[in-house]
Amino acid sequence: MTRAFTLRALILRRQRLAVAALVVAFGVATVSGVLVFTDTTRTDFQKLFAHSAGRAAVVISGRDGALVPGAVVRRVRRVPGVAVAVGEVSQSVTIVGPSGAVVPAARQASVAVSALPQRLSDVRVISGHQPRGLDQVAIDAQTARLEGWIVGSHVKLLTGQPLRSFRVVGIVTRALSGQRLVVFGLAAEQSLYGLGKSVDSILVAGRRTAAPGLIGRIRKLLPASVSAEPRASQVSAQVSQVSASFSSLNGGLEAFALIALLIGGLTIFNTFSITAAQRGNELAVLRALGATRGQIVSAGLIEGLFVGVAGAVLGVVLGPLFALTVHRIFEGTGVGLPAGGLVLRPSAIAIGLLVGIGVALVAAALPALRATRAAPIEALRVAAGERPRVGRVRLESALRGVLALALIGNGLLVMLLSSGSDAERLRRCGIGGALVLIGMLVAGPLVVSGVGSLLAHMPGARRRALRNAVPSLAREHLVLNPGRTALSGASLMIGVALALAIGVYVGGLRAASSRAINQTVLGDLAIEGSGGAAVPADVVRAATAVPDVAAILTRSPRCRSRGSTRPAGATSIALSGFRGPAHRSPTSSQVRCWSSQTPRGLTGSRRGRTSR
Amino acid sequence: MSFDAEVADPRVVIGEGLTKRYGDGVAAVDALRGVSVSFDSGTLTAIMGPSGSGKSTLMHLLAGLDTPSSGEVWLGGTRLGELDEGGRTRLRRNRVGFVFQQFNLLPMLTVAENIMLPVRIAGREIHDEWLDWLLVAIGLEARREARPAELSGGEQQRVSLARALISRPAIVFADEPTGNLDSRGTEVILTMLRRAVDDLGQTIAIITHDPLAAARADRILYLQDGLIVQETGRMSPGAILDTVKTLR
């Protein structure tokens, strides 16, 4: 009977069902969305690096970002078993639209690459042909569509040279990284960026029969500054390197998933306990009419199951949309994420479903259990009108206060006194935060009661209450069930905290990247292209000529390009007029590569405050 | 329903030396201070008394909704003190019917479903003829598929009465059954309560403030400060009012 009754109750209370299911759906969507996003990001990075070396068997590149001399290409070609060996150059470029404005970078700085034979490249020619000669370029399809360029159009580009016009002879697919792409002929790009005959890397494809031992034969020929790696190992090295640098991103996302889970659970629980309170009357009548606790609880469970399944399924469907939104948010902040389809792993779906249904079941069962714990007469009395409890309230409040203080205190200690590696500190922060949160949840009802009596004892409160009953009624309602009020408040609090956390986190990512520049670029003033665009070489020359500039440092996407005597295009320039205060010495490999080339006055000290 | 035990003893419900104390220490309140009472099969008893006199508490104890601080309740031959919460629940759903002041029908169920609810909770067979008879008796056979919200207060209370009678309980407790009704609704429900006693041999106890309701009863108990202070046979509304006045 309870089953039929519950079903009818559910069907006829569509609104209640819908609200509870939507709440479940929200929680599940957040959880599974974050999981989908994490999976997607991870997979995209792997794909990105797997493709970035094209289809070469061996990649030869300079150690510590040094250039590979052109002679090496010729030597490698003569190695037995080598079918194709092609030098590749990849530099940053600024694309100027027909209106004269810089075309904003997509995801990462726009890149100029040298044309590669089809078998080594993941860039495909859609129309036209590969560029030949100094004034021809191919451009990626999305950028071409955006600016209305077709084969035969002229585009203005800032390369290592002042702004000049090139003829579009081909439209190509965009690389998986999603950057805007300009393709030059190898010789053209070498001369535009002042590289001589040097290249950034050499891509080698072997004859099928000669694959084993090929890399060994190649290595014997290479100068000390150049290394050869099988593509596979290079890819895995890159993936692990990037995974490490993005571990904080993933950690953050996992933290979001946990917080989402917590909010979802609390909201679901709260919704159910409110509906249980509203149903108090019905439950009391059922109890009086002889429904056992088991029947009431199983009715609650069936309801929870319905709401949980409906909400969780909806949530799992909405989850990927949530993931897309998060992706957009991160893109919008300029954090470069690779493009690619969403990755839906069964685990993300299963976890979402389990969480939704599990939380809904627990959330439905607890209030039902609580409703049946009271004798039916209590329930009838509550149904007739809720009464504040008396008796053990004072003892309970005292215990609650002590417990809350202990939890919050310990949580803060754990958070503030954490030391060790970043991951360890992050983990401890999470644990401490959870303790503080639980402590606040425990303290909630006390705070509500406290605020309630504070409001009641405010000067003039009684006089005002006589004139206008509404505020005091509102106050009464607030403290009628402090636990429920506190729980509603807590969901709201966590929601606001989450919104804030996302803001802080995204802001933090942005700040971290600019801090990275601050720590590595040690001048008083930095000049950067907007939206990741390159700074043209003539700007660098002009900056050098400014009277008060003592030293100048250019930073390119690849350090090796600074090896040339002529300053090439850079993504930023640091200018220094004085010696900044000594500070933490930079440690990343990128920074080392900077320092080796950095003029005196800019090394070993952090960029100081900008003097005006 | 079996009459084996009750034929020898006409008393279907017996309460002996019932006391009920809420809270403890200085805050303790004695709602009942030693009440002994019994209800004979096929009679209508009215329990009267001012607010706080212990009427509702007495009903809750007799119906097994609450346990006495001391004293014993026998319901249809079963001693309630022997039963745990689950046992009392099962006894209640088989042997006790309730009519509430607020009707307390479930809004999502139809009239017929509301009436059948106690039997369905108990998981017993529903006899359609009995349901149909009750629907005719309360005059709502045409509205069996209606929902409570579509009914007037008086009609809802009639549904509630049929729900109390469906499991042929040993006793029906009606707590202020006319408290939320207009005079016409009151008249109809009182007539039906009376007919349930006369035609079906149902035992009924009504708790009421209303002398008009009490005047339908075979016996009237007056409670004050947790004690039965007077017991009378059938009386006119005027005489009841006078009795109430002398007690106050």
PDB file of C-alpha atoms in Angstrom, chain B:
ATOM      1  CA  MET B   1     -14.975  -8.465  14.233  1.00  0.00           C
ATOM      2  CA  SER B   2     -15.045 -10.813  17.121  1.00  0.00           C
ATOM      3  CA  PHE B   3     -17.369 -10.314  20.001  1.00  0.00           C
ATOM      4  CA  ASP B   4     -16.204 -13.321  22.012  1.00  0.00           C
ATOM      5  CA  ALA B   5     -14.509 -11.299  24.705  1.00  0.00           C
ATOM      6  CA  GLU B   6     -16.861  -8.352  24.614  1.00  0.00           C
ATOM      7  CA  VAL B   7     -20.071 -10.350  24.997  1.00  0.00           C
ATOM      8  CA  ALA B   8     -19.138 -11.246  28.541  1.00  0.00           C
ATOM      9  CA  ASP B   9     -17.746  -7.794  29.304  1.00  0.00           C
ATOM     10  CA  PRO B  10     -19.528  -4.910  27.533  1.00  0.00           C
ATOM     11  CA  ARG B  11     -16.592  -2.589  28.183  1.00  0.00           C
ATOM     12  CA  VAL B  12     -14.504  -2.274  24.983  1.00  0.00           C
ATOM     13  CA  VAL B  13     -12.068   0.300  26.366  1.00  0.00           C
ATOM     14  CA  ILE B  14     -11.005   0.591  29.982  1.00  0.00           C
ATOM     15  CA  GLY B  15      -8.687   3.117  31.564  1.00  0.00           C
ATOM     16  CA  GLU B  16      -7.666   2.617  35.205  1.00  0.00           C
ATOM     17  CA  GLY B  17      -5.913   5.107  37.460  1.00  0.00           C
ATOM     18  CA  LEU B  18      -4.517   7.059  34.537  1.00  0.00           C
ATOM     19  CA  THR B  19      -2.070   9.849  35.274  1.00  0.00           C
ATOM     20  CA  LYS B  20       0.046  11.846  32.862  1.00  0.00           C
ATOM     21  CA  ARG B  21       2.792  14.230  33.863  1.00  0.00           C
ATOM     22  CA  TYR B  22       4.663  16.380  31.324  1.00  0.00           C
ATOM     23  CA  GLY B  23       8.141  17.647  32.135  1.00  0.00           C
ATOM     24  CA  ASP B  24       9.799  17.239  35.517  1.00  0.00           C
ATOM     25  CA  GLY B  25      10.860  19.171  38.595  1.00  0.00           C
ATOM     26  CA  VAL B  26       9.245  22.547  39.166  1.00  0.00           C
ATOM     27  CA  ALA B  27       8.203  22.752  35.520  1.00  0.00           C
ATOM     28  CA  ALA B  28       6.179  19.529  35.743  1.00  0.00           C
ATOM     29  CA  VAL B  29       2.550  19.700  34.629  1.00  0.00           C
ATOM     30  CA  ASP B  30       0.018  17.082  35.659  1.00  0.00           C
ATOM     31  CA  ALA B  31      -2.355  16.753  32.733  1.00  0.00           C
ATOM     32  CA  LEU B  32      -4.206  13.790  34.247  1.00  0.00           C
ATOM     33  CA  ARG B  33      -4.268  13.057  37.979  1.00  0.00           C
ATOM     34  CA  GLY B  34      -5.892   9.658  38.291  1.00  0.00           C
ATOM     35  CA  VAL B  35      -8.755   8.964  35.893  1.00  0.00           C
ATOM     36  CA  SER B  36     -10.632   5.675  35.731  1.00  0.00           C
ATOM     37  CA  VAL B  37     -13.106   5.357  32.910  1.00  0.00           C
ATOM     38  CA  SER B  38     -14.644   2.692  30.651  1.00  0.00           C
ATOM     39  CA  PHE B  39     -16.636   2.689  27.428  1.00  0.00           C
ATOM     40  CA  ASP B  40     -19.417   0.165  26.800  1.00  0.00           C
ATOM     41  CA  SER B  41     -19.901  -1.362  23.400  1.00  0.00           C
ATOM     42  CA  GLY B  42     -22.428   0.451  21.214  1.00  0.00           C
ATOM     43  CA  THR B  43     -22.588   3.657  23.229  1.00  0.00           C
ATOM     44  CA  LEU B  44     -21.846   7.299  22.457  1.00  0.00           C
ATOM     45  CA  THR B  45     -19.907   9.070  25.208  1.00  0.00           C
ATOM     46  CA  ALA B  46     -19.148  12.794  25.279  1.00  0.00           C
ATOM     47  CA  ILE B  47     -16.116  14.057  27.176  1.00  0.00           C
ATOM     48  CA  MET B  48     -16.456  17.716  28.159  1.00  0.00           C
ATOM     49  CA  GLY B  49     -14.319  20.129  30.039  1.00  0.00           C
ATOM     50  CA  PRO B  50     -12.535  23.460  29.674  1.00  0.00           C
ATOM     51  CA  SER B  51      -9.288  23.805  27.738  1.00  0.00           C
ATOM     52  CA  GLY B  52      -6.404  22.269  29.661  1.00  0.00           C
ATOM     53  CA  SER B  53      -8.673  19.993  31.660  1.00  0.00           C
ATOM     54  CA  GLY B  54      -6.970  16.898  30.200  1.00  0.00           C
ATOM     55  CA  LYS B  55      -9.596  15.836  27.620  1.00  0.00           C
ATOM     56  CA  SER B  56      -7.169  15.427  24.762  1.00  0.00           C
ATOM     57  CA  THR B  57      -4.556  13.767  26.949  1.00  0.00           C
ATOM     58  CA  LEU B  58      -7.151  11.228  28.106  1.00  0.00           C
ATOM     59  CA  MET B  59      -8.101  10.475  24.517  1.00  0.00           C
ATOM     60  CA  HIS B  60      -4.461  10.067  23.467  1.00  0.00           C
ATOM     61  CA  LEU B  61      -3.823   7.614  26.299  1.00  0.00           C
ATOM     62  CA  LEU B  62      -6.979   5.590  25.594  1.00  0.00           C
ATOM     63  CA  ALA B  63      -6.185   5.459  21.872  1.00  0.00           C
ATOM     64  CA  GLY B  64      -2.604   4.292  22.424  1.00  0.00           C
ATOM     65  CA  LEU B  65      -1.200   7.457  20.867  1.00  0.00           C
ATOM     66  CA  ASP B  66       0.660   8.184  24.087  1.00  0.00           C
ATOM     67  CA  THR B  67       1.653   6.250  27.196  1.00  0.00           C
ATOM     68  CA  PRO B  68       0.410   7.085  30.704  1.00  0.00           C
ATOM     69  CA  SER B  69       2.797   8.019  33.517  1.00  0.00           C
ATOM     70  CA  SER B  70       0.920   5.488  35.601  1.00  0.00           C
ATOM     71  CA  GLY B  71      -2.262   3.425  35.224  1.00  0.00           C
ATOM     72  CA  GLU B  72      -3.411   0.944  32.631  1.00  0.00           C
ATOM     73  CA  VAL B  73      -5.426   0.946  29.416  1.00  0.00           C
ATOM     74  CA  TRP B  74      -7.201  -2.122  27.995  1.00  0.00           C
ATOM     75  CA  LEU B  75      -8.335  -1.776  24.403  1.00  0.00           C
ATOM     76  CA  GLY B  76     -10.555  -4.594  23.102  1.00  0.00           C
ATOM     77  CA  GLY B  77      -9.104  -6.992  25.638  1.00  0.00           C
ATOM     78  CA  THR B  78      -5.441  -6.045  25.029  1.00  0.00           C
ATOM     79  CA  ARG B  79      -3.386  -4.373  27.758  1.00  0.00           C
ATOM     80  CA  LEU B  80      -1.572  -1.464  26.070  1.00  0.00           C
ATOM     81  CA  GLY B  81       1.218  -1.466  28.649  1.00  0.00           C
ATOM     82  CA  GLU B  82       2.362  -4.832  27.277  1.00  0.00           C
ATOM     83  CA  LEU B  83       2.862  -3.440  23.791  1.00  0.00           C
ATOM     84  CA  ASP B  84       5.803  -1.612  22.335  1.00  0.00           C
ATOM     85  CA  GLU B  85       5.458   1.303  19.934  1.00  0.00           C
ATOM     86  CA  GLY B  86       5.039  -1.007  16.938  1.00  0.00           C
ATOM     87  CA  GLY B  87       2.473  -3.148  18.741  1.00  0.00           C
ATOM     88  CA  ARG B  88       0.457  -0.065  19.702  1.00  0.00           C
ATOM     89  CA  THR B  89       0.637   1.137  16.096  1.00  0.00           C
ATOM     90  CA  ARG B  90      -0.722  -2.177  14.808  1.00  0.00           C
ATOM     91  CA  LEU B  91      -3.420  -2.240  17.474  1.00  0.00           C
ATOM     92  CA  ARG B  92      -4.394   1.333  16.626  1.00  0.00           C
ATOM     93  CA  ARG B  93      -4.767   0.666  12.951  1.00  0.00           C
ATOM     94  CA  ASN B  94      -6.988  -2.365  13.590  1.00  0.00           C
ATOM     95  CA  ARG B  95      -9.031  -1.326  16.624  1.00  0.00           C
ATOM     96  CA  VAL B  96      -9.180   2.494  16.791  1.00  0.00           C
ATOM     97  CA  GLY B  97     -10.764   5.067  14.495  1.00  0.00           C
ATOM     98  CA  PHE B  98     -10.079   8.795  14.589  1.00  0.00           C
ATOM     99  CA  VAL B  99     -12.071  11.846  13.583  1.00  0.00           C
ATOM    100  CA  PHE B 100     -10.046  15.065  13.900  1.00  0.00           C
ATOM    101  CA  GLN B 101     -11.173  18.651  14.205  1.00  0.00           C
ATOM    102  CA  GLN B 102      -9.051  19.532  11.156  1.00  0.00           C
ATOM    103  CA  PHE B 103     -10.433  16.578   9.125  1.00  0.00           C
ATOM    104  CA  ASN B 104      -6.837  15.667   8.205  1.00  0.00           C
ATOM    105  CA  LEU B 105      -7.684  14.088   4.890  1.00  0.00           C
ATOM    106  CA  LEU B 106      -4.741  13.532   2.558  1.00  0.00           C
ATOM    107  CA  PRO B 107      -5.098  16.141  -0.186  1.00  0.00           C
ATOM    108  CA  MET B 108      -3.671  14.024  -2.990  1.00  0.00           C
ATOM    109  CA  LEU B 109      -6.027  11.102  -2.478  1.00  0.00           C
ATOM    110  CA  THR B 110      -9.652  10.891  -3.630  1.00  0.00           C
ATOM    111  CA  VAL B 111     -12.624  10.570  -1.286  1.00  0.00           C
ATOM    112  CA  ALA B 112     -12.768   6.784  -1.735  1.00  0.00           C
ATOM    113  CA  GLU B 113      -8.972   6.452  -1.325  1.00  0.00           C
ATOM    114  CA  ASN B 114      -9.015   8.523   1.837  1.00  0.00           C
ATOM    115  CA  ILE B 115     -11.728   6.323   3.301  1.00  0.00           C
ATOM    116  CA  MET B 116      -9.825   3.156   2.401  1.00  0.00           C
ATOM    117  CA  LEU B 117      -6.509   4.484   3.723  1.00  0.00           C
ATOM    118  CA  PRO B 118      -6.520   2.728   7.159  1.00  0.00           C
ATOM    119  CA  VAL B 119      -7.344  -0.618   5.560  1.00  0.00           C
ATOM    120  CA  ARG B 120      -4.659  -0.118   2.950  1.00  0.00           C
ATOM    121  CA  ILE B 121      -2.110   0.881   5.575  1.00  0.00           C
ATOM    122  CA  ALA B 122      -2.956  -2.324   7.408  1.00  0.00           C
ATOM    123  CA  GLY B 123      -2.549  -4.205   4.134  1.00  0.00           C
ATOM    124  CA  ARG B 124      -5.978  -5.841   4.456  1.00  0.00           C
ATOM    125  CA  GLU B 125      -8.562  -6.720   1.838  1.00  0.00           C
ATOM    126  CA  ILE B 126     -11.058  -3.999   1.003  1.00  0.00           C
ATOM    127  CA  HIS B 127     -14.696  -5.044   0.847  1.00  0.00           C
ATOM    128  CA  ASP B 128     -16.265  -2.978  -1.863  1.00  0.00           C
ATOM    129  CA  GLU B 129     -19.823  -3.392  -0.537  1.00  0.00           C
ATOM    130  CA  TRP B 130     -18.753  -1.975   2.830  1.00  0.00           C
ATOM    131  CA  LEU B 131     -17.045   0.980   1.171  1.00  0.00           C
ATOM    132  CA  ASP B 132     -20.089   1.573  -1.029  1.00  0.00           C
ATOM    133  CA  TRP B 133     -22.406   1.331   1.996  1.00  0.00           C
ATOM    134  CA  LEU B 134     -20.336   3.935   3.860  1.00  0.00           C
ATOM    135  CA  LEU B 135     -20.245   6.256   0.849  1.00  0.00           C
ATOM    136  CA  VAL B 136     -24.033   6.076   0.614  1.00  0.00           C
ATOM    137  CA  ALA B 137     -24.370   6.535   4.371  1.00  0.00           C
ATOM    138  CA  ILE B 138     -22.349   9.779   4.289  1.00  0.00           C
ATOM    139  CA  GLY B 139     -24.211  10.876   1.154  1.00  0.00           C
ATOM    140  CA  LEU B 140     -21.094  11.216  -0.993  1.00  0.00           C
ATOM    141  CA  GLU B 141     -21.373   8.196  -3.301  1.00  0.00           C
ATOM    142  CA  ALA B 142     -21.484  10.566  -6.292  1.00  0.00           C
ATOM    143  CA  ARG B 143     -18.267  12.255  -5.192  1.00  0.00           C
ATOM    144  CA  ARG B 144     -16.100   9.240  -4.555  1.00  0.00           C
ATOM    145  CA  GLU B 145     -13.465  10.411  -7.060  1.00  0.00           C
ATOM    146  CA  ALA B 146     -13.410  14.008  -5.813  1.00  0.00           C
ATOM    147  CA  ARG B 147     -10.442  15.391  -3.932  1.00  0.00           C
ATOM    148  CA  PRO B 148     -10.785  16.862  -0.434  1.00  0.00           C
ATOM    149  CA  ALA B 149     -10.132  20.393  -1.680  1.00  0.00           C
ATOM    150  CA  GLU B 150     -13.291  20.163  -3.812  1.00  0.00           C
ATOM    151  CA  LEU B 151     -15.441  19.389  -0.776  1.00  0.00           C
ATOM    152  CA  SER B 152     -17.014  21.633   1.859  1.00  0.00           C
ATOM    153  CA  GLY B 153     -15.850  21.341   5.465  1.00  0.00           C
ATOM    154  CA  GLY B 154     -18.931  19.335   6.417  1.00  0.00           C
ATOM    155  CA  GLU B 155     -18.406  16.945   3.523  1.00  0.00           C
ATOM    156  CA  GLN B 156     -14.752  16.513   4.441  1.00  0.00           C
ATOM    157  CA  GLN B 157     -15.699  15.655   8.003  1.00  0.00           C
ATOM    158  CA  ARG B 158     -18.178  13.050   6.708  1.00  0.00           C
ATOM    159  CA  VAL B 159     -15.358  11.478   4.665  1.00  0.00           C
ATOM    160  CA  SER B 160     -13.234  11.523   7.797  1.00  0.00           C
ATOM    161  CA  LEU B 161     -16.017   9.734   9.725  1.00  0.00           C
ATOM    162  CA  ALA B 162     -16.297   7.053   7.039  1.00  0.00           C
ATOM    163  CA  ARG B 163     -12.495   6.636   7.231  1.00  0.00           C
ATOM    164  CA  ALA B 164     -12.805   6.090  10.997  1.00  0.00           C
ATOM    165  CA  LEU B 165     -15.503   3.453  10.501  1.00  0.00           C
ATOM    166  CA  ILE B 166     -14.003   1.498   7.561  1.00  0.00           C
ATOM    167  CA  SER B 167     -11.914  -0.866   9.684  1.00  0.00           C
ATOM    168  CA  ARG B 168     -14.860  -1.514  12.105  1.00  0.00           C
ATOM    169  CA  PRO B 169     -12.758  -0.423  15.077  1.00  0.00           C
ATOM    170  CA  ALA B 170     -13.493  -1.239  18.712  1.00  0.00           C
ATOM    171  CA  ILE B 171     -13.856   2.498  19.351  1.00  0.00           C
ATOM    172  CA  VAL B 172     -13.886   5.747  17.388  1.00  0.00           C
ATOM    173  CA  PHE B 173     -12.381   8.819  19.045  1.00  0.00           C
ATOM    174  CA  ALA B 174     -13.734  12.078  17.681  1.00  0.00           C
ATOM    175  CA  ASP B 175     -11.692  15.076  18.844  1.00  0.00           C
ATOM    176  CA  GLU B 176     -13.846  18.225  18.515  1.00  0.00           C
ATOM    177  CA  PRO B 177     -15.462  16.845  15.348  1.00  0.00           C
ATOM    178  CA  THR B 178     -17.737  19.870  14.977  1.00  0.00           C
ATOM    179  CA  GLY B 179     -15.183  22.490  15.968  1.00  0.00           C
ATOM    180  CA  ASN B 180     -14.599  23.639  12.395  1.00  0.00           C
ATOM    181  CA  LEU B 181     -18.143  23.240  11.046  1.00  0.00           C
ATOM    182  CA  ASP B 182     -21.094  25.534  10.569  1.00  0.00           C
ATOM    183  CA  SER B 183     -24.409  24.695  12.225  1.00  0.00           C
ATOM    184  CA  ARG B 184     -25.735  22.682   9.301  1.00  0.00           C
ATOM    185  CA  GLY B 185     -22.517  20.695   8.942  1.00  0.00           C
ATOM    186  CA  THR B 186     -22.532  20.156  12.712  1.00  0.00           C
ATOM    187  CA  GLU B 187     -26.086  18.826  12.611  1.00  0.00           C
ATOM    188  CA  VAL B 188     -25.324  16.393   9.779  1.00  0.00           C
ATOM    189  CA  ILE B 189     -22.185  14.985  11.365  1.00  0.00           C
ATOM    190  CA  LEU B 190     -23.806  14.587  14.788  1.00  0.00           C
ATOM    191  CA  THR B 191     -26.699  12.705  13.198  1.00  0.00           C
ATOM    192  CA  MET B 192     -24.252  10.434  11.427  1.00  0.00           C
ATOM    193  CA  LEU B 193     -22.266   9.773  14.599  1.00  0.00           C
ATOM    194  CA  ARG B 194     -25.513   8.870  16.350  1.00  0.00           C
ATOM    195  CA  ARG B 195     -26.556   6.573  13.491  1.00  0.00           C
ATOM    196  CA  ALA B 196     -23.184   4.816  13.547  1.00  0.00           C
ATOM    197  CA  VAL B 197     -23.868   3.956  17.188  1.00  0.00           C
ATOM    198  CA  ASP B 198     -27.526   3.001  16.715  1.00  0.00           C
ATOM    199  CA  ASP B 199     -27.365   1.218  13.337  1.00  0.00           C
ATOM    200  CA  LEU B 200     -23.861  -0.281  13.428  1.00  0.00           C
ATOM    201  CA  GLY B 201     -23.406  -0.753  17.150  1.00  0.00           C
ATOM    202  CA  GLN B 202     -20.220   1.319  16.937  1.00  0.00           C
ATOM    203  CA  THR B 203     -18.662   2.563  20.169  1.00  0.00           C
ATOM    204  CA  ILE B 204     -17.804   6.267  19.927  1.00  0.00           C
ATOM    205  CA  ALA B 205     -16.254   8.836  22.259  1.00  0.00           C
ATOM    206  CA  ILE B 206     -16.453  12.502  21.333  1.00  0.00           C
ATOM    207  CA  ILE B 207     -14.407  15.231  22.936  1.00  0.00           C
ATOM    208  CA  THR B 208     -16.309  18.461  22.644  1.00  0.00           C
ATOM    209  CA  HIS B 209     -16.993  21.931  23.986  1.00  0.00           C
ATOM    210  CA  ASP B 210     -20.353  22.029  22.270  1.00  0.00           C
ATOM    211  CA  PRO B 211     -23.453  21.279  24.427  1.00  0.00           C
ATOM    212  CA  LEU B 212     -25.385  20.497  21.220  1.00  0.00           C
ATOM    213  CA  ALA B 213     -22.923  17.742  20.415  1.00  0.00           C
ATOM    214  CA  ALA B 214     -22.840  16.424  23.959  1.00  0.00           C
ATOM    215  CA  ALA B 215     -26.650  16.308  23.991  1.00  0.00           C
ATOM    216  CA  ARG B 216     -26.526  13.459  21.428  1.00  0.00           C
ATOM    217  CA  ALA B 217     -24.443  11.314  23.756  1.00  0.00           C
ATOM    218  CA  ASP B 218     -25.726   8.495  25.966  1.00  0.00           C
ATOM    219  CA  ARG B 219     -23.372   9.590  28.711  1.00  0.00           C
ATOM    220  CA  ILE B 220     -21.382  12.736  29.461  1.00  0.00           C
ATOM    221  CA  LEU B 221     -18.116  12.902  31.385  1.00  0.00           C
ATOM    222  CA  TYR B 222     -16.924  16.254  32.750  1.00  0.00           C
ATOM    223  CA  LEU B 223     -13.177  16.756  33.220  1.00  0.00           C
ATOM    224  CA  GLN B 224     -11.514  19.476  35.221  1.00  0.00           C
ATOM    225  CA  ASP B 225      -7.849  19.840  36.237  1.00  0.00           C
ATOM    226  CA  GLY B 226      -7.054  16.298  35.174  1.00  0.00           C
ATOM    227  CA  LEU B 227      -9.907  14.592  37.047  1.00  0.00           C
ATOM    228  CA  ILE B 228     -13.402  13.411  36.127  1.00  0.00           C
ATOM    229  CA  VAL B 229     -15.544  15.688  38.279  1.00  0.00           C
ATOM    230  CA  GLN B 230     -18.978  14.597  37.103  1.00  0.00           C
ATOM    231  CA  GLU B 231     -20.701  11.938  35.047  1.00  0.00           C
ATOM    232  CA  THR B 232     -24.289  12.190  33.780  1.00  0.00           C
ATOM    233  CA  GLY B 233     -26.601  10.267  31.480  1.00  0.00           C
ATOM    234  CA  ARG B 234     -28.297  11.762  28.455  1.00  0.00           C
ATOM    235  CA  MET B 235     -29.132  15.465  28.935  1.00  0.00           C
ATOM    236  CA  SER B 236     -30.595  18.361  26.992  1.00  0.00           C
ATOM    237  CA  PRO B 237     -28.238  21.052  25.694  1.00  0.00           C
ATOM    238  CA  GLY B 238     -29.607  23.523  28.239  1.00  0.00           C
ATOM    239  CA  ALA B 239     -29.002  21.183  31.171  1.00  0.00           C
ATOM    240  CA  ILE B 240     -25.493  20.465  29.889  1.00  0.00           C
ATOM    241  CA  LEU B 241     -24.737  24.180  29.706  1.00  0.00           C
ATOM    242  CA  ASP B 242     -25.945  24.624  33.256  1.00  0.00           C
ATOM    243  CA  THR B 243     -23.771  21.754  34.467  1.00  0.00           C
ATOM    244  CA  VAL B 244     -20.734  23.226  32.718  1.00  0.00           C
ATOM    245  CA  LYS B 245     -21.470  26.583  34.361  1.00  0.00           C
ATOM    246  CA  THR B 246     -21.675  25.111  37.848  1.00  0.00           C
ATOM    247  CA  LEU B 247     -18.309  23.459  37.327  1.00  0.00           C
ATOM    248  CA  ARG B 248     -16.585  26.686  36.364  1.00  0.00           C
TER     249      ARG B 248
END
